[in-house]
Amino acid sequence: MTMSETPAPSTTDARPAPQRSTTTDIALIAAFAALIAALTVIGGIPVGGAGVDITLQTFGVLLAGCVLGPVRGFLAVSVYLVLGAIGLPVFSGHSGGLAPFSGVSAGYLLSFPFAALLAGYLVKYVLGGLRTRAAFVFIAAMAGTVLNHVCGTLWMMHFLDVSLSQAIKFDAPFWVGDIIKSLVVALVAAEVHRAFPRLLARR
Amino acid sequence: MNPSYLFGVYQPGTSPLHRAWIGAKVGGLAAFSLSVVLVRSVEAAFVFLAIAVLAAAVARIDLGLLLRSLRPALVAAVIFAGIQWLLYGPAKATETLVDLVALALAAIVVSSTSPVNAMLDSFIRWITPLRHVGVDPERVALTIGLAIQALPGTVALAVETRDAARARGVRHPRAFLTPFVIRVVARAQETGDALHARGIGDD
Amino acid sequence: MATIELEAASVAAPGADGDTVILEPTTLRLTEQRIGLIGANGSGKSTLVRLVNGLVTPTSGRVLVDGLDVARDGAAVRRRVGFCFTDPAAQLVMPTCVEDVELSLRRSVRDAGERHRQALAVLDRFGLGAQATLSVHSLSGGQRQLLALAGVLATDPSILVADEPTTLLDLANTRRVTETLFTLPQQLVVVTHDLDLARRCDRVLVVEDARVRFDGPAEAAVADYLSTVPL
């Protein structure tokens, strides 16, 4: 593979072929599962040592939804979780295996596919043609972020047996990073939709 | 990218736990984790921790590797226990600390005694009954295999694109992320075409 | 040899400001064993060859392979037409060489043991026998493209379409892949920028601006193409 600068989106998107959708869907789902893993692995920024690093993980999860739409986004994130669960070191801090699924932050992890589903649904069915405008995609990404935080907070509340207000305080430090990440998701996803206008074509 | 990265958290060995049936290990872990979360008592917490330590000893997991895998969970446990000590006193703090360590330890034992391939095979076997609700296990296996296959290449692509952005003196993450994502999508569409050309989507 | 027929086949892509013509209505009958396509990037060569196995379906007109309509009998056509792409990394989908070839055989050979045996035999044929159980990431670029070819040819299609199969390879690997392509018994349709490779074909089409501008013997076609390229 040689390096080129910002690649031209090639002619790939111009080719009409309705019936090859299944294999392209499989390839896109697999590619985004690997993309989330790659971003989590290379982009770890530890904060405050709270056990949950600020990584590009949530960025990848929301991006999968905003770029692939609800169903493929949900599946891509689920495949990513399976990769980690079977023991590949694709979670934050190069960890993997089943431990993150029974830890304090499991609520975040398990709600990732649903965050992608929600953001993807909004981008595909509510935004429609507006998906090339970052400001609108940002709203969809934020909806996914809110769902993710609500699930993460409720999990902590039950898991640690603390009050809701206490759990919200545990969750609070991660908001700033996730809002910034949603913003970047919106910028990137809008550009990807401009490069591949047929990616979310309704069939 | 070194493919050894893909070995993940598994540690080869010949202990009874290495040879045990994966279904029993994962099922046992689920039951164990549920008990730890549901039973709220300090004494019980220590019993659970003892069981997890015993399992780790039986599996003869290398102590250094064990501590490294345990570190994220340990950090979280100490932080949350510290907060609980301030809020609710020592009893609850101790229970939280011991519970979290026991959960993480048990999960690490299962993951480090089960090879990634065997875990994946078991996972595909478990979802086979879902055939009746329209899930094609073979297609799921292909998608997961494809994602694992794409991991090293995707990490390399991410690093390469990031370096290219840096070489041009661009600091904004979007300057690296947009070309990266566009290349991932373009390559996935090519892979989809290749799969289709090989007749994968025809059955 | 198989027969590939285009009957006024055209391709257009819908866009925001009207349709973009990717291939003007084209009528062709290809029966030679080795057919080359040359022309500038974006001229429509890739689209033309993708019509042959149904990766692209014609917007108007028909494409027939041995009398089978590509749009209607897609699956049957794809069993006859193998397709090799430019980037081997995008085509290899399984972890080890032998598994990737087995993936191609999974429909034609039901028994797993037999499938494994046949896959090994195919790898031997392409000089990759020693690499059978290695990760596809441990192969050189040329070996990867040979493996991609092995995966495509495992099912013994009667036509092989190759879209710039040597563009990403170094000189030694280009020669190796070219030699392999030109010793195949199959009918070969190859898109290339390598004029030496094009010269070895029985018939060469020069594609320019969404249409076939020249169609004839290799030397004349290469001369025609060179005349369109400014110095």
XYZ file of C-alpha atoms in Angstrom:
637
model
C 0.000 0.000 0.000
C 1.495 3.308 -0.981
C 0.586 6.577 0.611
C -1.425 9.027 -1.349
C -2.701 12.304 -0.056
C -6.401 12.784 0.514
C -7.592 10.106 -1.846
C -10.078 10.786 -4.545
C -13.213 8.845 -3.708
C -12.475 6.979 -6.949
C -15.180 5.883 -9.294
C -16.372 3.295 -6.770
C -19.500 5.156 -5.896
C -20.659 5.845 -9.395
C -21.177 2.227 -10.310
C -24.776 1.145 -10.090
C -25.311 -2.451 -9.080
C -28.285 -3.125 -6.876
C -27.770 -6.823 -6.227
C -24.246 -6.770 -4.867
C -25.499 -5.030 -1.724
C -25.156 -8.063 0.561
C -21.439 -8.541 0.077
C -20.751 -4.812 0.223
C -22.747 -4.630 3.462
C -20.731 -7.517 4.926
C -17.492 -5.823 3.901
C -18.556 -2.438 5.320
C -19.677 -3.949 8.634
C -16.371 -5.803 8.986
C -14.371 -2.751 7.917
C -16.013 -0.483 10.500
C -15.599 -3.063 13.273
C -11.884 -3.015 12.407
C -11.940 0.789 12.168
C -13.336 1.186 15.688
C -10.693 -1.265 16.926
C -7.906 0.576 15.100
C -8.995 3.968 16.449
C -9.273 2.590 19.978
C -5.837 1.002 19.755
C -3.908 3.952 18.299
C -5.670 6.864 19.955
C -5.721 6.230 23.695
C -5.532 9.358 25.828
C -5.689 8.392 29.510
C -7.538 10.904 31.689
C -7.619 11.102 35.420
C -6.977 7.372 35.659
C -10.672 6.728 36.231
C -10.415 3.334 34.585
C -12.144 4.611 31.476
C -9.715 6.257 29.084
C -10.791 8.948 26.696
C -10.126 7.136 23.488
C -11.345 7.434 19.946
C -13.548 4.417 20.755
C -16.779 6.399 21.136
C -15.793 8.388 18.076
C -15.589 5.158 16.063
C -18.872 3.847 17.460
C -20.864 6.981 16.591
C -19.127 7.272 13.243
C -20.195 3.725 12.341
C -23.809 4.719 12.973
C -23.631 8.082 11.221
C -21.835 6.695 8.167
C -23.411 3.234 7.769
C -26.925 3.923 9.046
C -28.815 2.123 11.832
C -28.649 -1.572 10.889
C -25.134 -1.824 9.516
C -23.915 0.578 12.227
C -25.451 -1.570 14.967
C -23.936 -4.709 13.456
C -20.490 -3.159 12.964
C -20.339 -2.099 16.623
C -21.624 -5.513 17.734
C -18.904 -7.244 15.717
C -16.375 -4.924 17.370
C -17.616 -5.999 20.810
C -17.397 -9.661 19.768
C -13.794 -9.138 18.655
C -12.984 -7.849 22.136
C -15.048 -10.509 23.911
C -13.256 -13.395 22.209
C -9.988 -11.986 23.518
C -8.512 -9.611 20.949
C -6.944 -6.548 22.604
C -9.216 -4.028 20.897
C -10.649 -2.223 23.912
C -9.158 0.894 25.492
C -5.734 0.426 27.029
C -5.038 -2.556 24.711
C -7.298 -4.705 26.845
C -9.652 -7.369 25.629
C -11.507 -10.416 26.814
C -14.575 -10.680 28.966
C -13.445 -8.523 31.912
C -14.727 -5.186 30.515
C -18.198 -6.726 30.195
C -18.498 -7.260 33.939
C -16.777 -4.056 35.063
C -17.906 -0.602 36.150
C -18.027 0.746 32.597
C -19.861 -2.211 31.021
C -22.982 -0.070 30.672
C -21.174 2.157 28.213
C -19.754 -0.805 26.332
C -23.038 -2.695 26.017
C -24.968 0.387 24.905
C -22.510 1.207 22.101
C -24.448 -0.730 19.427
C -27.650 1.037 20.442
C -25.971 4.456 20.391
C -24.852 3.701 16.811
C -28.356 2.477 15.981
C -29.995 5.671 17.254
C -27.501 8.035 15.605
C -27.693 6.027 12.371
C -31.482 6.039 12.374
C -31.564 9.810 12.769
C -28.982 10.376 10.025
C -30.598 8.044 7.528
C -34.307 8.573 8.070
C -34.670 11.975 9.743
C -31.851 13.953 8.144
C -32.005 12.359 4.690
C -30.392 14.775 2.262
C -29.185 17.000 5.104
C -26.626 14.357 6.124
C -23.890 16.187 4.229
C -24.301 19.116 6.647
C -22.183 18.665 9.742
C -24.445 20.721 12.011
C -27.327 18.292 11.518
C -25.182 15.167 11.818
C -23.914 16.611 15.120
C -27.438 16.470 16.545
C -27.749 12.796 15.583
C -24.333 11.990 17.055
C -25.270 13.794 20.277
C -28.447 11.727 20.567
C -26.278 8.606 20.438
C -23.908 10.115 22.998
C -26.768 10.908 25.401
C -28.132 7.351 25.122
C -24.645 5.973 25.768
C -24.211 8.132 28.883
C -27.659 7.360 30.244
C -27.005 3.611 29.975
C -23.501 3.973 31.419
C -24.813 6.013 34.357
C -27.701 3.655 35.136
C -25.335 0.676 35.035
C -22.953 2.375 37.495
C -25.851 3.265 39.748
C -26.984 -0.356 40.037
C -23.560 -1.952 39.817
C -22.010 0.196 42.564
C -25.289 0.483 44.466
C -25.087 4.278 44.647
C -27.673 7.013 44.227
C -28.521 8.365 40.798
C -27.058 11.778 41.601
C -23.824 10.066 42.666
C -23.690 8.028 39.449
C -24.251 11.192 37.424
C -21.240 12.719 39.143
C -19.129 9.689 38.166
C -20.302 10.090 34.570
C -19.846 13.872 34.364
C -16.101 14.080 33.547
C -16.574 12.235 30.264
C -19.062 14.657 28.769
C -16.619 17.260 27.514
C -14.576 14.705 25.576
C -17.661 13.043 24.122
C -19.188 16.327 22.950
C -15.942 17.172 21.161
C -15.888 13.684 19.659
C -19.486 14.045 18.451
C -18.465 17.267 16.782
C -15.607 15.564 14.956
C -17.899 12.636 14.045
C -20.278 15.147 12.462
C -17.534 16.857 10.455
C -16.075 13.579 9.222
C -19.379 11.802 8.532
C -20.712 14.758 6.530
C -17.577 14.709 4.382
C -17.798 10.941 3.896
C -21.415 11.325 2.739
C -20.308 13.959 0.256
C -17.665 11.546 -1.050
C -20.054 8.572 -1.186
C -23.542 9.987 -1.774
C -25.028 6.520 -2.302
C -23.760 4.984 0.930
C -27.100 5.494 2.675
C -29.292 5.161 -0.402
C -32.629 3.728 0.672
C -33.375 0.456 -0.991
C 1.956 -4.103 12.204
C 3.103 -7.245 13.897
C 0.518 -10.015 13.560
C 1.466 -11.193 17.064
C -0.747 -8.306 18.139
C -3.608 -10.607 17.240
C -2.824 -13.181 19.896
C -4.604 -10.967 22.356
C -4.995 -11.882 25.973
C -4.760 -15.661 25.536
C -1.830 -17.392 27.235
C -1.007 -20.895 26.022
C -0.951 -23.590 28.693
C -2.022 -27.118 29.630
C -3.895 -26.571 32.912
C -7.322 -28.163 33.486
C -8.849 -24.749 32.797
C -7.059 -24.531 29.463
C -8.519 -27.891 28.511
C -12.012 -27.232 29.866
C -14.938 -26.829 27.521
C -15.381 -23.163 26.594
C -19.141 -23.289 27.046
C -18.628 -24.355 30.676
C -16.080 -21.614 31.261
C -18.191 -18.799 29.809
C -21.379 -20.132 31.419
C -19.572 -20.434 34.747
C -18.231 -16.904 34.405
C -21.704 -15.537 33.701
C -23.150 -17.301 36.768
C -20.205 -16.175 38.897
C -20.469 -12.535 37.749
C -24.200 -12.448 38.354
C -23.745 -13.843 41.881
C -21.050 -11.293 42.677
C -23.283 -8.437 41.606
C -26.448 -9.738 43.274
C -25.057 -10.924 46.617
C -24.339 -7.824 48.674
C -22.175 -8.726 51.658
C -18.553 -8.177 52.589
C -18.031 -11.805 53.650
C -19.421 -13.130 50.382
C -17.181 -10.722 48.460
C -14.096 -12.305 50.016
C -15.376 -15.800 49.203
C -15.832 -14.768 45.562
C -12.347 -13.285 45.462
C -10.930 -16.511 46.916
C -12.657 -18.534 44.186
C -11.256 -16.249 41.481
C -7.732 -16.395 42.931
C -7.959 -20.186 43.144
C -9.013 -20.348 39.486
C -6.076 -18.136 38.491
C -3.739 -20.410 40.454
C -5.148 -23.551 38.814
C -4.740 -21.950 35.384
C -1.150 -21.041 36.361
C -1.374 -17.629 34.737
C 1.891 -15.708 34.693
C 1.737 -13.228 37.577
C 3.218 -10.315 35.605
C 0.750 -10.743 32.762
C -2.094 -11.182 35.215
C -1.296 -7.926 36.996
C -0.989 -6.102 33.703
C -4.433 -7.343 32.576
C -5.865 -6.537 35.970
C -4.530 -2.992 36.152
C -7.449 -1.103 34.513
C -9.964 -2.888 36.742
C -7.736 -2.352 39.780
C -7.449 1.385 39.156
C -11.225 1.709 38.773
C -11.809 -0.406 41.882
C -9.517 1.758 44.029
C -11.078 5.008 42.808
C -14.684 3.921 43.295
C -13.926 2.273 46.630
C -12.239 5.484 47.753
C -15.282 7.555 46.868
C -17.587 5.076 48.583
C -15.457 5.156 51.726
C -16.061 8.910 51.903
C -19.768 8.613 51.146
C -20.895 5.412 52.842
C -18.045 4.223 55.106
C -15.531 1.366 55.018
C -17.842 -1.672 54.774
C -19.377 -0.757 51.460
C -16.026 0.469 50.132
C -14.373 -2.850 50.941
C -17.175 -4.801 49.312
C -16.933 -2.729 46.127
C -13.156 -3.086 45.974
C -13.159 -6.845 46.521
C -16.133 -7.416 44.191
C -14.572 -5.487 41.324
C -11.263 -7.313 41.622
C -12.989 -10.714 41.829
C -15.088 -9.993 38.723
C -12.129 -8.826 36.683
C -9.918 -11.682 37.841
C -12.469 -14.361 36.951
C -13.026 -12.881 33.496
C -9.286 -12.649 32.888
C -8.877 -16.308 33.836
C -11.475 -17.358 31.257
C -10.072 -15.116 28.515
C -6.459 -16.060 29.093
C -7.175 -19.804 29.021
C -9.326 -19.712 25.858
C -7.721 -19.195 22.423
C -9.352 -16.579 20.189
C -10.150 -19.152 17.498
C -11.842 -21.512 19.945
C -13.832 -18.614 21.416
C -14.957 -17.587 17.945
C -15.945 -21.161 17.013
C -17.986 -21.472 20.207
C -19.646 -18.128 19.599
C -20.700 -19.206 16.110
C -22.027 -22.500 17.510
C -24.070 -20.644 20.138
C -25.752 -18.396 17.594
C -26.640 -21.293 15.285
C -30.161 -21.634 16.790
C -30.756 -18.029 15.676
C -30.933 -19.461 12.156
C -34.661 -19.693 12.783
C -35.010 -15.938 13.193
C -33.073 -15.191 10.030
C -29.484 -14.993 11.319
C -27.130 -16.882 9.009
C -24.278 -18.188 11.230
C -22.009 -18.737 8.237
C -22.424 -15.124 7.189
C -21.790 -13.945 10.764
C -18.608 -16.036 10.866
C -17.511 -14.584 7.541
C -18.128 -11.020 8.769
C -16.201 -11.553 12.018
C -13.389 -13.321 10.147
C -13.249 -10.458 7.689
C -13.047 -7.929 10.540
C -10.185 -9.832 12.214
C -8.493 -10.061 8.842
C -8.886 -6.315 8.295
C -7.464 -5.338 11.721
C -3.722 -5.125 10.980
C -4.318 -3.402 7.643
C -6.709 -0.890 9.191
C -4.301 -0.013 11.999
C -1.538 0.420 9.387
C -3.839 2.593 7.280
C -4.711 4.760 10.311
C -1.067 5.243 11.250
C -0.097 5.936 7.634
C -2.854 8.526 7.164
C -2.009 10.183 10.475
C 1.664 10.400 9.491
C 0.716 11.877 6.123
C -1.376 14.562 7.833
C 1.520 15.318 10.182
C 3.967 15.445 7.285
C 1.835 18.179 5.779
C 1.854 19.968 9.108
C -1.872 19.549 9.715
C -2.826 19.154 13.368
C -6.618 19.001 13.289
C -7.788 15.392 13.869
C -10.279 15.771 11.038
C -7.418 16.166 8.533
C -6.348 12.652 9.423
C -9.725 11.076 10.165
C -11.600 12.057 7.000
C -9.078 10.601 4.525
C -8.716 7.549 6.765
C -12.454 6.860 6.850
C -12.831 7.508 3.123
C -10.085 5.004 2.396
C -11.700 2.449 4.698
C -15.052 2.859 2.913
C -13.452 2.697 -0.554
C -11.513 -0.437 0.333
C -14.578 -2.079 1.878
C -16.557 -1.448 -1.311
C -13.756 -3.078 -3.264
C -13.797 -6.047 -0.893
C -17.563 -6.254 -1.310
C -17.073 -6.361 -5.088
C -14.418 -9.061 -4.743
C -16.680 -11.170 -2.515
C -19.550 -10.706 -4.918
C -17.361 -11.639 -7.894
C -16.451 -14.839 -6.058
C -20.129 -15.675 -5.820
C -20.368 -15.224 -2.021
C -23.614 -13.250 -2.108
C -25.307 -15.616 -4.538
C -26.523 -18.222 -2.048
C -13.407 -20.184 -25.978
C -16.321 -18.485 -24.356
C -18.200 -15.695 -26.079
C -18.775 -12.298 -24.500
C -21.331 -10.092 -26.237
C -22.297 -6.490 -25.543
C -25.435 -5.411 -27.376
C -25.678 -1.614 -27.267
C -24.823 -1.810 -23.575
C -24.526 1.535 -21.821
C -23.972 2.583 -18.224
C -25.047 5.822 -16.592
C -24.881 6.869 -12.961
C -27.662 8.982 -11.530
C -26.413 12.203 -9.966
C -27.816 15.336 -8.392
C -27.484 17.273 -11.644
C -28.559 14.665 -14.156
C -27.101 11.331 -15.208
C -23.392 10.927 -15.837
C -22.559 8.717 -18.797
C -19.916 6.190 -17.779
C -20.134 4.052 -20.907
C -21.771 5.058 -24.204
C -23.862 2.346 -25.916
C -21.278 -0.231 -26.946
C -21.638 -3.288 -29.163
C -18.862 -5.875 -29.065
C -18.374 -9.584 -29.640
C -15.289 -10.942 -27.870
C -14.168 -14.463 -28.739
C -10.365 -14.204 -28.745
C -8.425 -15.911 -25.981
C -6.578 -12.856 -24.675
C -8.235 -9.459 -24.818
C -6.595 -6.308 -23.506
C -8.169 -2.945 -22.565
C -6.029 0.175 -22.394
C -6.874 3.845 -21.909
C -6.647 6.743 -19.502
C -7.841 6.624 -15.878
C -11.575 7.185 -15.678
C -12.143 6.401 -19.355
C -14.633 3.622 -18.601
C -12.458 0.495 -18.984
C -13.159 -0.740 -15.469
C -16.890 -0.271 -15.936
C -16.776 -2.122 -19.243
C -15.114 -5.185 -17.737
C -17.352 -5.079 -14.666
C -20.292 -5.540 -17.010
C -18.905 -8.959 -17.892
C -19.648 -10.500 -14.491
C -22.570 -8.369 -13.395
C -20.752 -6.187 -10.853
C -22.237 -3.429 -12.977
C -25.491 -3.964 -14.812
C -26.141 -2.092 -18.058
C -28.500 0.896 -17.885
C -29.662 0.009 -21.387
C -28.809 -2.790 -23.795
C -27.691 -6.315 -22.897
C -24.525 -8.181 -21.916
C -24.346 -11.894 -22.665
C -21.765 -14.458 -21.606
C -22.137 -17.683 -23.583
C -25.697 -16.590 -24.266
C -26.516 -16.007 -20.565
C -27.864 -12.555 -19.748
C -25.662 -11.032 -17.048
C -28.507 -9.007 -15.539
C -30.881 -11.985 -15.353
C -28.618 -14.974 -14.659
C -26.075 -13.194 -12.465
C -25.164 -16.178 -10.299
C -24.687 -18.512 -13.292
C -22.546 -15.916 -15.049
C -20.362 -15.394 -11.982
C -19.619 -19.125 -11.900
C -18.216 -18.778 -15.423
C -16.430 -15.476 -14.947
C -13.666 -15.033 -12.376
C -12.637 -11.499 -11.437
C -9.245 -10.360 -10.166
C -8.906 -6.820 -8.762
C -6.011 -4.369 -8.524
C -5.411 -4.417 -4.787
C -4.820 -7.918 -3.434
C -5.360 -6.590 0.106
C -9.004 -5.894 -0.704
C -9.626 -9.366 -2.127
C -8.031 -11.635 0.441
C -10.552 -12.114 3.173
C -9.478 -15.125 5.209
C -6.558 -15.344 7.642
C -4.472 -18.034 5.949
C -3.802 -18.780 2.286
C -5.479 -22.167 2.239
C -8.602 -20.848 3.991
C -8.952 -18.083 1.428
C -8.955 -20.586 -1.416
C -11.358 -22.820 0.537
C -13.788 -19.890 0.732
C -14.065 -19.906 -3.063
C -14.673 -23.643 -3.095
C -17.268 -23.724 -0.340
C -20.201 -23.859 -2.725
C -18.834 -26.315 -5.263
C -17.225 -28.744 -2.796
C -19.426 -29.627 0.168
C -17.052 -31.959 2.034
C -14.610 -29.961 4.212
C -11.744 -32.467 3.916
C -12.042 -32.679 0.153
C -12.268 -28.886 -0.025
C -9.043 -28.553 1.964
C -7.273 -31.060 -0.298
C -8.395 -29.285 -3.459
C -7.393 -25.883 -2.048
C -3.891 -27.191 -1.334
C -3.658 -28.531 -4.885
C -4.642 -25.128 -6.291
C -2.007 -23.397 -4.150
C 0.612 -25.857 -5.421
C -0.333 -25.000 -8.969
C 0.363 -21.306 -8.272
C 3.659 -21.970 -6.500
C 2.218 -21.150 -3.077
C 2.183 -24.687 -1.643
C 4.802 -23.838 0.983
C 2.773 -20.825 2.158
C -0.530 -22.677 2.547
C -0.911 -22.296 6.307
C 0.822 -18.924 6.602
C -0.996 -15.667 7.267
C -1.830 -13.781 4.076
C -0.079 -10.796 5.700
C 3.248 -12.611 5.572
C 3.179 -12.806 1.768
C 4.913 -10.432 -0.637
C 2.788 -8.230 -2.900
C 3.290 -10.530 -5.867
C 2.476 -13.621 -3.831
C -0.696 -11.938 -2.584
C -1.832 -11.214 -6.128
C -1.048 -14.828 -7.102
C -3.077 -15.978 -4.103
C -5.971 -13.756 -5.180
C -5.736 -15.356 -8.634
C -5.629 -18.820 -7.058
C -8.781 -17.994 -5.087
C -10.567 -16.852 -8.226
C -9.374 -19.709 -10.453
C -10.010 -22.432 -7.853
C -13.534 -22.880 -9.150
C -12.241 -23.186 -12.715
C -14.178 -20.388 -14.435
C -13.996 -20.268 -18.244
C -13.237 -16.523 -18.332
C -10.875 -14.512 -16.134
C -11.372 -10.758 -15.953
C -8.454 -8.889 -14.385
C -8.672 -5.156 -13.612
C -5.120 -3.741 -13.547
C -3.716 -6.828 -11.829
C -0.108 -5.584 -11.899
C -0.536 -1.852 -11.196
C 0.492 -2.127 -7.532
C 3.363 -4.591 -8.099
C 7.105 -4.097 -8.580
C 8.842 -5.167 -11.766
C 9.740 -8.711 -10.688
C 6.240 -9.377 -9.347
C 4.637 -7.816 -12.439
C 6.543 -10.291 -14.597
C 5.590 -13.201 -12.397
C 1.888 -12.359 -12.393
C 1.940 -11.599 -16.148
C 3.576 -14.956 -16.927
C 0.942 -16.702 -14.826
C -1.878 -14.857 -16.609
C -0.535 -15.735 -20.052
C -0.117 -19.436 -19.332
C -3.740 -19.863 -18.233
C -6.019 -21.961 -20.418
C -8.903 -19.553 -19.633
C -10.098 -16.728 -21.799
C -8.481 -13.583 -20.372
C -9.903 -10.052 -20.355
C -7.337 -7.732 -18.837
C -7.406 -3.993 -18.121
C -3.880 -2.657 -17.907
C -1.566 0.349 -18.071
C 1.345 -1.962 -18.868
C 1.787 -1.659 -22.634
C 4.157 -4.655 -22.757
C 1.389 -6.746 -21.285
C -1.118 -5.273 -23.748
C 1.143 -6.105 -26.691
C 0.881 -9.793 -25.849
C -2.913 -9.835 -26.263
C -4.701 -11.146 -29.371
C -7.010 -8.172 -29.506
C -6.828 -4.810 -27.757
C -9.524 -2.188 -27.152
C -8.578 1.426 -26.526
C -11.191 3.101 -24.330
C -11.501 6.879 -24.221
C -14.235 9.167 -22.877
C -16.760 6.399 -22.177
C -16.462 4.708 -25.576
C -14.244 2.257 -27.441
C -12.109 4.427 -29.713
C -10.008 1.662 -31.284
C -10.454 -2.091 -31.557
C -7.920 -4.304 -33.287
C -4.529 -6.013 -33.185
C -2.309 -5.207 -30.217
C 0.479 -3.253 -31.965
C -1.948 -1.017 -33.852
C -3.982 -0.427 -30.678
C -0.930 0.519 -28.623
C 0.201 2.894 -31.408
C -3.264 4.438 -31.451
C -3.280 4.891 -27.670
C 0.198 6.428 -27.678
C -0.895 8.899 -30.342
C -3.562 10.235 -27.953
C -1.138 10.818 -25.084
C 0.548 14.237 -25.224
C 4.270 14.228 -24.538
